mmCIF file of C-alpha atoms in Angstrom:
data_model
loop_
_atom_site.group_PDB
_atom_site.id
_atom_site.type_symbol
_atom_site.label_atom_id
_atom_site.label_comp_id
_atom_site.label_asym_id
_atom_site.label_seq_id
_atom_site.Cartn_x
_atom_site.Cartn_y
_atom_site.Cartn_z
ATOM 1 C CA MET A 20 -5.452 -79.316 113.288
ATOM 2 C CA PRO A 21 -9.347 -76.790 113.085
ATOM 3 C CA LYS A 22 -12.597 -78.140 111.569
ATOM 4 C CA ILE A 23 -12.613 -76.543 108.004
ATOM 5 C CA ARG A 24 -15.891 -74.809 107.822
ATOM 6 C CA SER A 25 -18.983 -75.669 105.761
ATOM 7 C CA ASN A 26 -20.024 -73.292 102.808
ATOM 8 C CA ARG A 27 -23.601 -71.961 104.532
ATOM 9 C CA ALA A 28 -25.162 -71.456 100.832
ATOM 10 C CA ALA A 29 -24.217 -74.291 99.453
ATOM 11 C CA ALA A 30 -25.594 -76.218 102.964
ATOM 12 C CA LYS A 31 -29.074 -74.452 102.309
ATOM 13 C CA ARG A 32 -29.105 -75.647 98.655
ATOM 14 C CA PHE A 33 -27.543 -78.986 98.472
ATOM 15 C CA LYS A 34 -27.908 -82.259 99.987
ATOM 16 C CA LYS A 35 -26.636 -86.172 99.898
ATOM 17 C CA THR A 36 -28.432 -89.003 98.669
ATOM 18 C CA GLY A 37 -28.032 -92.501 100.947
ATOM 19 C CA THR A 38 -25.511 -93.483 98.068
ATOM 20 C CA GLY A 39 -23.379 -90.102 99.081
ATOM 21 C CA LYS A 40 -24.925 -88.681 95.550
ATOM 22 C CA VAL A 41 -25.492 -84.521 95.506
ATOM 23 C CA VAL A 42 -29.136 -83.261 95.065
ATOM 24 C CA ARG A 43 -30.024 -80.029 94.472
ATOM 25 C CA ALA A 44 -33.629 -78.391 93.076
ATOM 26 C CA LYS A 45 -34.289 -77.368 89.280
ATOM 27 C CA ALA A 46 -34.122 -73.893 88.124
ATOM 28 C CA MET A 47 -36.620 -71.857 86.270
ATOM 29 C CA LYS A 48 -39.671 -72.565 89.086
ATOM 30 C CA SER A 49 -39.761 -68.733 90.868
ATOM 31 C CA HIS A 50 -41.366 -66.412 88.368
ATOM 32 C CA ILE A 51 -42.920 -66.424 84.970
ATOM 33 C CA LEU A 52 -44.928 -69.199 85.511
ATOM 34 C CA THR A 53 -47.928 -68.514 83.363
ATOM 35 C CA LYS A 54 -46.152 -68.811 79.841
ATOM 36 C CA LYS A 55 -44.681 -72.487 80.892
ATOM 37 C CA SER A 56 -46.969 -75.355 80.937
ATOM 38 C CA PRO A 57 -48.641 -77.409 83.690
ATOM 39 C CA LYS A 58 -46.451 -80.596 82.939
ATOM 40 C CA ARG A 59 -42.920 -78.980 82.677
ATOM 41 C CA LYS A 60 -43.856 -76.937 85.975
ATOM 42 C CA ARG A 61 -44.592 -80.218 87.784
ATOM 43 C CA ALA A 62 -41.151 -81.641 86.124
ATOM 44 C CA LEU A 63 -39.401 -78.736 87.510
ATOM 45 C CA ARG A 64 -40.681 -79.796 91.748
ATOM 46 C CA ARG A 65 -38.498 -82.513 91.480
ATOM 47 C CA ASP A 66 -34.669 -82.932 92.416
ATOM 48 C CA THR A 67 -32.155 -84.141 90.355
ATOM 49 C CA VAL A 68 -28.714 -85.309 90.381
ATOM 50 C CA VAL A 69 -25.727 -82.650 90.819
ATOM 51 C CA SER A 70 -23.343 -83.327 87.892
ATOM 52 C CA ALA A 71 -19.725 -84.680 88.681
ATOM 53 C CA VAL A 72 -18.166 -81.852 87.723
ATOM 54 C CA SER A 73 -19.775 -79.435 90.249
ATOM 55 C CA ALA A 74 -19.886 -82.505 92.836
ATOM 56 C CA LYS A 75 -16.032 -82.386 93.561
ATOM 57 C CA ALA A 76 -17.078 -78.676 93.936
ATOM 58 C CA LEU A 77 -19.260 -79.087 96.834
ATOM 59 C CA GLN A 78 -16.985 -81.363 98.224
ATOM 60 C CA ARG A 79 -14.757 -78.816 98.912
ATOM 61 C CA MET A 80 -17.728 -76.838 100.055
ATOM 62 C CA LEU A 81 -19.556 -79.293 101.948
ATOM 63 C CA PRO A 82 -16.222 -81.437 103.541
ATOM 64 C CA TYR A 83 -19.040 -83.058 106.646
ATOM 65 C CA ILE A 84 -22.511 -83.207 104.725
#
């Protein structure tokens, strides 16, 4: 049986932690930054854990990651 191909778009956007959780970058950081407060922009730099529902879909997209 052949290997399953990873979804390349997902592979570039998500990574797994040491404990097996999937992490992602936060959205809303690309443009229209003047009206956002410095505190809000700092918070958007941090990664966050993907929800359990999305993690299940990502497990199918990224079988070897």
